[in-house]
Structure formats: structure tokens, C-alpha cells
XYZ file of C-alpha atoms in Angstrom:
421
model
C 0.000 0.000 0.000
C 1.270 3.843 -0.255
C 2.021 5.706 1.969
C 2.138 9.093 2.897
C 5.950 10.707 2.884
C 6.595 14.204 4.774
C 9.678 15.210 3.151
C 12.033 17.855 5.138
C 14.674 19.461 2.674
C 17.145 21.099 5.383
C 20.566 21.883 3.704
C 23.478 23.178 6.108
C 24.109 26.672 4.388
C 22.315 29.359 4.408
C 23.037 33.154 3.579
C 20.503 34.954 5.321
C 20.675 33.339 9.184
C 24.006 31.332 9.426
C 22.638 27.383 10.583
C 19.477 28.689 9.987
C 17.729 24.705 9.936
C 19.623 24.738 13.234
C 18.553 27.325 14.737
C 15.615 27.370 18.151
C 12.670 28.708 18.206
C 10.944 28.395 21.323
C 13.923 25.835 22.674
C 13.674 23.750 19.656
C 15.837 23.871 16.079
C 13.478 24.221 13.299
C 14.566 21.086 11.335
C 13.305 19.315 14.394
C 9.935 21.225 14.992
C 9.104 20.620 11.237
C 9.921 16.827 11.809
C 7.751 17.293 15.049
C 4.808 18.479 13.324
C 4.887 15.859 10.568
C 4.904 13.167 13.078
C 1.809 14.643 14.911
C 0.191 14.736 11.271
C -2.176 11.423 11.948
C -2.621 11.619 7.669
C 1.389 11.060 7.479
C 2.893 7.493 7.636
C 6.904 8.471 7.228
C 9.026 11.281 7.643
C 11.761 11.997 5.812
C 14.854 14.766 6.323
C 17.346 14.848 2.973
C 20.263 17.374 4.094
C 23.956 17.519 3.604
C 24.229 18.412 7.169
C 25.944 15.791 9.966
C 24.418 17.651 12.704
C 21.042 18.225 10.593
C 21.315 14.902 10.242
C 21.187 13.559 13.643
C 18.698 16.573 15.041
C 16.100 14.425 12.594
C 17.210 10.983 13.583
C 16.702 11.969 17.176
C 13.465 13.563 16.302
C 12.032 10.617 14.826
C 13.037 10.916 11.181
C 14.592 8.887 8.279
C 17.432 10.822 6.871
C 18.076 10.541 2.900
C 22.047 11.985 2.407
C 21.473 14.831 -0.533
C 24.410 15.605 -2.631
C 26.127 18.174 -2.610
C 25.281 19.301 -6.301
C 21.518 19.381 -5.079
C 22.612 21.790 -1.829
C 24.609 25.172 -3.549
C 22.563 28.475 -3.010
C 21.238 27.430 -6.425
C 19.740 24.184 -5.787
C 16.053 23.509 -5.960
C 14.130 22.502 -3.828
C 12.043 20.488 -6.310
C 15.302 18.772 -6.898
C 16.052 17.658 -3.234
C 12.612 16.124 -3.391
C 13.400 14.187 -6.407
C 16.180 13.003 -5.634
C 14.758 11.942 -1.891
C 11.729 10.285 -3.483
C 14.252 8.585 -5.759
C 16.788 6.952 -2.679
C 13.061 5.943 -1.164
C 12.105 3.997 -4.403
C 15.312 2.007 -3.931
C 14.755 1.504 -0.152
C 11.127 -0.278 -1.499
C 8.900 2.939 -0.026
C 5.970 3.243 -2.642
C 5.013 7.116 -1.659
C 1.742 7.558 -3.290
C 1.165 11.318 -1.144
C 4.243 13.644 -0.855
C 4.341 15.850 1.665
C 6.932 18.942 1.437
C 7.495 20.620 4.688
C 9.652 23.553 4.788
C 12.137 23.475 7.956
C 12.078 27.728 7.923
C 8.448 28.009 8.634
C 8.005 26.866 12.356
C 4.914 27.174 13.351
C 3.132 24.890 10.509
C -0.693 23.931 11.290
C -0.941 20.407 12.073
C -4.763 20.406 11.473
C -4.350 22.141 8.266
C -1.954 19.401 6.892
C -3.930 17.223 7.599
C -6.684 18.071 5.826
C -4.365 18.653 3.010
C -3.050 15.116 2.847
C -6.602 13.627 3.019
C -7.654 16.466 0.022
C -5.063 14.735 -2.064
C -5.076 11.272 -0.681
C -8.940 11.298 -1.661
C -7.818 12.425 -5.230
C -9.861 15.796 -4.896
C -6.749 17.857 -5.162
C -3.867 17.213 -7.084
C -1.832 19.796 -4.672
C -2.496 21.430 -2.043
C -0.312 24.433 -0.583
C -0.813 25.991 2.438
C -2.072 29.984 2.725
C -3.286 32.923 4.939
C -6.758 34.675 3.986
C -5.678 38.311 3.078
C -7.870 41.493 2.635
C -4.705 43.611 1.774
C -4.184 46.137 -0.819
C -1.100 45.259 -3.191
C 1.077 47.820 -4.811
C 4.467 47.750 -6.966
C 7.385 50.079 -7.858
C 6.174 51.290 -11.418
C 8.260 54.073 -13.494
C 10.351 56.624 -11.491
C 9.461 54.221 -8.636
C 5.916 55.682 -8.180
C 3.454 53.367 -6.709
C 1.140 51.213 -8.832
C -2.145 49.270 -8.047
C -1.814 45.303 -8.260
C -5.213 43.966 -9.265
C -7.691 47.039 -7.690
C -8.530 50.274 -9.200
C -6.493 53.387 -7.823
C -9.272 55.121 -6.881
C -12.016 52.263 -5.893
C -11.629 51.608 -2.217
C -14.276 48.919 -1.673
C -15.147 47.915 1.911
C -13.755 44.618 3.325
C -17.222 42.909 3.781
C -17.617 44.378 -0.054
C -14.903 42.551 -1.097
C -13.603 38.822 -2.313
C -10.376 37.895 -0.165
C -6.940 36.403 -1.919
C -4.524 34.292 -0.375
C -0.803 34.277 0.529
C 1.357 30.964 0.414
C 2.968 31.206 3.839
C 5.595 28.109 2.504
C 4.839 25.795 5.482
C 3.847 23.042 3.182
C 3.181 21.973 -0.344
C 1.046 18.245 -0.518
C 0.698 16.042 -3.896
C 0.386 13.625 -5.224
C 3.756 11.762 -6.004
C 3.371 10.405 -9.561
C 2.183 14.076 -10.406
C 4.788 15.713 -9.022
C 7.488 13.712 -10.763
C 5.436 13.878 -14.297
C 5.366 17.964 -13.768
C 8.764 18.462 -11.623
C 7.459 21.200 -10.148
C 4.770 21.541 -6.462
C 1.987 22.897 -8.684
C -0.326 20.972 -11.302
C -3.254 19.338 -11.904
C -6.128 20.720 -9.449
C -4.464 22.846 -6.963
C -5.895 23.389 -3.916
C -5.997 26.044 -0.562
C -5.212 25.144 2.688
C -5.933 27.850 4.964
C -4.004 28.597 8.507
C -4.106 30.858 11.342
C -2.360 34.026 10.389
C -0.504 33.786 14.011
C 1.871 30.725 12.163
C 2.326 31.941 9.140
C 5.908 33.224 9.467
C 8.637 32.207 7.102
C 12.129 32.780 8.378
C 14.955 34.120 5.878
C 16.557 36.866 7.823
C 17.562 37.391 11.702
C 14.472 39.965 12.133
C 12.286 37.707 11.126
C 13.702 34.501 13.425
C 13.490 37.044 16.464
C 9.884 37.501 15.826
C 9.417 34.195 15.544
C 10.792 33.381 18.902
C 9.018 36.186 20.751
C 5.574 34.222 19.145
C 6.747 30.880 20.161
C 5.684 30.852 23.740
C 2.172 31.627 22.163
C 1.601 29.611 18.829
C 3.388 26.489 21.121
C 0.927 26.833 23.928
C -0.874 23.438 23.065
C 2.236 21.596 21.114
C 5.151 20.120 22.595
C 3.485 17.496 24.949
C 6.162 18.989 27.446
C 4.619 22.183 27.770
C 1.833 20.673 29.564
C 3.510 17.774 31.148
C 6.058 15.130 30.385
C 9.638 16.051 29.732
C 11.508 12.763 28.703
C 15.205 12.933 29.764
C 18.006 11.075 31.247
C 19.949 13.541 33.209
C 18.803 17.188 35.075
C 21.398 19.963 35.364
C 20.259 23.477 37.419
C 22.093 26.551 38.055
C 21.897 27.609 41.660
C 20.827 31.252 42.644
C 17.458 31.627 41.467
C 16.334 28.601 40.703
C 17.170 26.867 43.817
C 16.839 30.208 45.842
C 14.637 33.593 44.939
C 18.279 34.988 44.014
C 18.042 36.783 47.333
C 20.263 37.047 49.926
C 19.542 37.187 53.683
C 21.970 39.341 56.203
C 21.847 39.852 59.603
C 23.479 41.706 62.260
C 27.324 40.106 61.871
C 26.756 40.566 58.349
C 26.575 36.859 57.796
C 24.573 35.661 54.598
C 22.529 33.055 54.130
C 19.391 31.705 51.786
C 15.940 30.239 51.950
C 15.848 27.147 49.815
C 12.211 24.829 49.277
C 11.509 21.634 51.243
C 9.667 20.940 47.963
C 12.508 20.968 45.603
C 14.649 18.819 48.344
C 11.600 16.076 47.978
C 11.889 16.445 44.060
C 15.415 16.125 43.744
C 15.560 12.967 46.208
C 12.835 11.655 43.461
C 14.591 11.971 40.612
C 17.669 10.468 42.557
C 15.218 7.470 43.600
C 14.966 7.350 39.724
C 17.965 6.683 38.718
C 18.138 10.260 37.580
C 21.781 11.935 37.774
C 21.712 15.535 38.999
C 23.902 18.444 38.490
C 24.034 21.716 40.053
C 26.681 23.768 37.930
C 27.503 27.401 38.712
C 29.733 29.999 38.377
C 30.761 30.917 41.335
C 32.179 29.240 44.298
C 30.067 29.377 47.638
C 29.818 27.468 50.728
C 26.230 27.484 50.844
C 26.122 26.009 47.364
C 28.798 22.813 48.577
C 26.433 22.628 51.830
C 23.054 22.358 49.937
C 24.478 20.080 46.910
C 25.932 18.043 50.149
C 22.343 17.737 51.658
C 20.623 16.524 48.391
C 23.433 14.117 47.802
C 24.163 15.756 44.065
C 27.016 16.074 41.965
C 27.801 20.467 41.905
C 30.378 22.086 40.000
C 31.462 25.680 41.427
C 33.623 28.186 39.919
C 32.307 27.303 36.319
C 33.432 30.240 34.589
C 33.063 28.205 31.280
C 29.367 26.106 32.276
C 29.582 25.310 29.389
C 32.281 23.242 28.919
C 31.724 22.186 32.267
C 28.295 21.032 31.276
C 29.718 19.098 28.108
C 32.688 17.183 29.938
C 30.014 15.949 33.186
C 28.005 14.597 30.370
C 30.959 13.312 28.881
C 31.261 11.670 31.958
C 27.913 10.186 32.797
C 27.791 9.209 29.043
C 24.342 11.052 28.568
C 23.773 12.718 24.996
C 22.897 16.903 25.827
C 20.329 15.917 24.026
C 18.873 14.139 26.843
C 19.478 16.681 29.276
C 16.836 19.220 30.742
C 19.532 22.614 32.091
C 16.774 24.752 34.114
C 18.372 28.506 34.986
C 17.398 31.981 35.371
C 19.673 34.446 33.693
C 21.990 35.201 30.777
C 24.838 33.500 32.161
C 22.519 30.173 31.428
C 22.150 30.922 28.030
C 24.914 28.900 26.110
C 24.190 25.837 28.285
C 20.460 26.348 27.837
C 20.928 26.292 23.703
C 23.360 23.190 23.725
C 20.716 20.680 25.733
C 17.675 19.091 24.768
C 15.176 20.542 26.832
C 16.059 23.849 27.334
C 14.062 24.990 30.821
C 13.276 28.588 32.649
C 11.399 29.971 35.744
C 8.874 31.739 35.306
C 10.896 35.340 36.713
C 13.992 34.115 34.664
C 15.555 37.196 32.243
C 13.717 37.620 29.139
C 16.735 36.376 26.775
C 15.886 33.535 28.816
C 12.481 32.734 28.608
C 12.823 32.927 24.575
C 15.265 30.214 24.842
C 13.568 27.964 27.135
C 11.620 25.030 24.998
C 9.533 25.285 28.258
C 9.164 28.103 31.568
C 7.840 25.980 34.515
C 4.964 27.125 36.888
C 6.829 27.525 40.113
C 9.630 30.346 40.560
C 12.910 30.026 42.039
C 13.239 28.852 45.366
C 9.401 27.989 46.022
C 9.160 24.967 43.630
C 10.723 25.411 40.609
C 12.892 22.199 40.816
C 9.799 20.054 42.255
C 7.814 21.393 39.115
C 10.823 20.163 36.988
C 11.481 17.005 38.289
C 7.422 15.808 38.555
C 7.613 16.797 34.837
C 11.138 14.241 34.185
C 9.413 11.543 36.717
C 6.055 12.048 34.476
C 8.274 11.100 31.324
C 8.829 7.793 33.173
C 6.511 4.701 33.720
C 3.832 4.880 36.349
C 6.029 2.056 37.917
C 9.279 4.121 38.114
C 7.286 6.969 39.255
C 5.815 5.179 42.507
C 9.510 3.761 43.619
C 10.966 6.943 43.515
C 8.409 8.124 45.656
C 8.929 5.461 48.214
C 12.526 5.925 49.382
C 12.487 10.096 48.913
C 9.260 10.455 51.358
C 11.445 7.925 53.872
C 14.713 10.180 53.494
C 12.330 13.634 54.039
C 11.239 12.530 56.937
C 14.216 11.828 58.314
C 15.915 14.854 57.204
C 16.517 17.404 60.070
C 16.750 20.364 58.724
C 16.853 21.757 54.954
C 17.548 25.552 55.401
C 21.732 25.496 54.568
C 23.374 28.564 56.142
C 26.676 29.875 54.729
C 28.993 33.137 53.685
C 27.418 33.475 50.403
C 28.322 36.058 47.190
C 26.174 35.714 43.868
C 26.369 32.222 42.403
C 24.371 31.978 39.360
């Protein structure tokens, strides 16, 4: 039987935004959220990534996706786009695939409508459309550069100014995705034939990202167009490790000083009962910062976790502990707070923020827990890990961290403390 193919073209150069397929928006790179959407496409059987790309490459094979190796004659500045899909649907022929429906999803447009493609796929599937591309409903007024550069009218009158409820609506492709049929599309070599069809999105996804302005706005809109994708937003976040920074996410990044001048914090019971789960779990735990503080030895001490202090490089602290544990960063949730966080927060897998972290922050974070610093934040974070895990492993971490609470004797770690983010 045929199936339906997504196909991801996601090539390693690009002029506008340097890495652009690599790129995050809203925590995640874009080839991966395209490959995301695909596989939440019920309509789609297979998804494909072709690239030239290593790292491409292995962000789609992580994500879920078959990877087809395109040459590098099909991915210059010049290549086509209608050739990488040839040439994919081509290596799938050999592999025995018999793609009846292809669907082209483009990497730079992040938000794509799951809904909508699926429509489109069943349009086609059902043989009503030979192609099917997606598009915005538009009410706007078009205008060129004419002679002398004065403006000129594209199709209305210069001086008719009909009314909107007067007036037929056009669409705009946004370049999300193009559907067909497969035997059409290699007859015609091009996305358009036959009976073309509309698929219509929200405006609020239909962004396409060529330039740096445009991925900017795209990651100020991610924390809104995401709100129901990415199961993790709403629960599970499936990892094997948990790194944190320190000062404001294990404290309210404030500092407590009394009349000897001596400093201390307030940390949560909370997050001492969700780290001991996630230790219960098998889970290893990190507390990385930059600075080096007793208080930070004596609470790391208390919840029996690994901590690295004086990290003036987290990141390459970060990459040689998970060296160490032999745990991909991919599999790693890093939960901080400030800018400091930010180049460990775009090499893992599930980037994480408070809810009070810095803004540079929170457009980075692939999710921004309920709880601030200091009064829950880790608990929220490691329910969400344990929730990735089987209702089995779930109850037996419970077990032996409610035994060690209660025999814990005090959680409130007092110490000569300086900022330690």
C-alpha cells in the first residue's frame, strides 16, 4: 500500500541566518519542529529529512526521522528545492517505499498547522486535489514600484476603495507546506499541477524565516503559537539527566543578612523532595555554577548531588560531566534563570526557565515551569522528568524520597554566600 511521505529538505548553508535549519525557536531547532509536526500529522505514515548536514542529520534521527544523504550538487545556493525532493523520493524507491502522497514541509516556517496538513493530505489522498499548498486569507491592498518608482495598483482600481465585507479575499502561500500527489509531481517536476488546492491557517503561524528579524519575531511568538504543542509544555519532559544553576532557581536569588553581616538563603523543602525523586529514579543531577560558595557545597551536600562551582566556562563544564555520565545533551533538561545560562540552555535538549527568569531567557527555554525560584521550581521540573517515566518508576521513587524527608533534620543550609548563578 502507499504511503504518505513528509519530506524535510534542510541543507546546512544558508546566507541569510548562518545554521538557519539549526537554529531554536521556542527551545527547539526548526529542522526538528518541522519533523515534530509531521509526526503529529495522523494523515502522514513516514518522515523523511534529505540534508547535507551531519548535525542536521542527527537533530532528525533523534526527532524521529529517516534521513536521505542529498548531494552536494543538489545543496549550492542554487539548488532547488524540487530537486532535493526528487532526488529523496528517488533513494526511497530504492529503499522499497511506494510514496503515493508527498508531503513537502519547509524546515524555515516553524509554526506549521498540524490540522491544516492534515486536511491537506486527506484532500489529495482522496484524489480531490492534485496539490495542495498551504495559505493565509488576506484582505490587503497590493502595490508595486512602477516608473520613477511611483506606486502602482496590483489587481484594484487606484481610486475604488471597496469595503472589506464588499470585497472577495486572496490568499498568501505562507511556505509551510506543499502536498501532492507523487506520480504528479514527478510527471510535472514542479509543487503545482493538476487541481491545486488552498489550505488555509491561522495568520498567528504563518511566518517564514529568511533573515535574523524575522527569526526574532518568531521566537518572541513561540511561547504563544506552542501553547498546546510540545506534549512537554503541559507535562512530560523525557530525559536522562537534570542539570540546574543555583541562585534563582534553587533560591529567589536573594540574599539574607543579619546583624554580623553573615549571609545566608531560603531554599524549598519541595525541591529537596523532588530532587531525592529523581535520585530514587535513577536520575543523575547536576548543580553547575559559576561561582564558588559554601552554601552552594552545603546544599548540593544535603541533596546528595554532583555540583560544580567556579564554572566560569558552564559550558564546557556542562559538556565534559556529560561526557562523563555518558548522557547525549540531548537528553538533558539545564533549568536557569539568567543570561549567564544561556549557552548551556541552547546546547541541551530541553532547554528549561522559571517563570521570573531574564527575558533572553524565557525565549530560549523550549519550556518556563509554573513555580519560581526557590518555592518549587525544581519540584515542578522534576514531577515533569518523573512524568516522562513509567507509572512504575514513578511510585519507587516516591517510596525511598518520602522515607529520606522525613528523616531529614533540617533543609535551610546557612553559609557566607556572594552571587552564584
Amino acid at each position: 500500500m502507499s504511503e504518505a511521505v513528509a519530506i524535510i529538505p534542510a541543507r546546512g548553508g544558508s546566507k541569510g541566518v548562518p545554521r538557519k535549519n539549526l537554529q531554536r525557536v521556542g527551545g527547539v531547532p526548526l529542522v526538528a519542529r518541522a519533523v515534530d509536526a509531521a509526526r503529529r500529522c495522523p494523515a502522514i505514515d513516514r518522515v523523511v529529512v534529505t540534508t547535507d548536514d551531519a548535525d542536521i542529520a542527527a537533530v532528525a534521527a533523534e526527532w524521529g526521522a529517516e534521513v536521505v544523504e542529498r548531494p552536494a550538487d543538489l545543496s549550492g545556493d542554487l539548488a532547488s528545492s524540487e530537486s532535493a525532493l526528487v532526488h529523496a523520493l528517488e533513494t526511497l524507491e530504492a529503499r522499497k517505499v511506494d510514496v503515493g502522497v508527498l508531503a513537502f514541509l519547509q524546515a524555515t516556517s516553524p509554526f506549521i498547522d498540524v490540522d491544516a496538513l492534515t486536511s491537506a493530505v486527506q484532500l489529495v489522498r482522496s484524489r480531490r486535489r492534485d496539490s495542495v499548498f498551504s495559505a493565509v486569507e488576506t484582505y490587503g491592498f497590493l502595490w508595486e514600484k512602477g516608473v520613477g518608482s511611483a506606486a502602482e495598483p496590483i489587481g484594484h482600481e487606484i481610486d475604488v476603495r471597496p469595503r472589506r465585507q464588499d470585497r472577495e479575499p486572496h490568499y498568501l502561500e505562507t511556505g509551510g507546506f506543499y502536498v501532492m500527489r507523487a506520480a504528479g509531481f514527478r510527471a510535472a517536476n514542479h509543487r503545482f499541477f493538476g487541481s491545486v488546492g488552498i489550505a488555509e491557517v491561522a495568520p498567528r503561524t504563518a511566518i517564514e524565516i529568511d533573515t535574523l528579524d524575522e527569526l526574532e519575531l518568531a521566537r518572541t511568538l513561540a511561547p504563544l503559537v506552542d501553547r498546546d504543542a510540545f506534549g512537554a509544555r503541559a507535562g512530560a519532559i523525557p530525559v536522562d539527566a537534570v542539570v540546574t544553576d543555583f541562585d534563582g532557581v534553587h533560591t529567589d536569588d536573594t540574599v539574607h543578612v543579619d546583624q554580623n553581616g553573615v549571609e545566608s538563603v531560603t531554599v524549598s523543602r519541595s525541591d529537596g523532595m523532588g530532587v531525592g525523586m529523581l535520585r530514587a529514579a535513577g536520575i543523575p543531577f547536576l548543580i553547575l555554577s559559576t561561582e564558588s560558595n559554601p552554601v552552594v557545597t552545603a546544599r548540593a551536600r544535603k541533596l546528595g548531588v554532583d555540583v560544580r562551582q567556579a564554572a566560569a566556562d558552564k559550558a564546557a563544564v556542562l559538556r565534559e560531566w556529560a561526557d562523563q555520565q555518558g548522557i547525549p545533551l540531548s537528553r538533558i533538561a539545564y533549568l536557569g534563570n539568567d543570561i549567564n545560562d544561556l549557552r548551556c540552555l541552547e546546547l541541551v535538549g530541553w532547554p528549561i526557565a522559571v517563570p521570573d527568569a531574564h527575558p533572553l531567557v524565557l525565549s530560549t527555554a523550549r519550556v518556563v515551569l509554573d513555580r519560581p525560584g526557590g518555592t518549587g521550581a525544581v519540584r515542578d521540573l522534576a514531577e515533569r522528568v518523573l512524568t516522562g517515566r513509567s507509572a512504575t518508576a514513578v511510585a519507587d521513587a516516591l517510596r525511598p524520597a518520602v522515607a529520606s524527608a522525613r528523616a531529614s533534620a533540617s533543609d535551610h543550609p546557612t553559609a557566607p554566600q556572594e552571587a552564584s548563578s
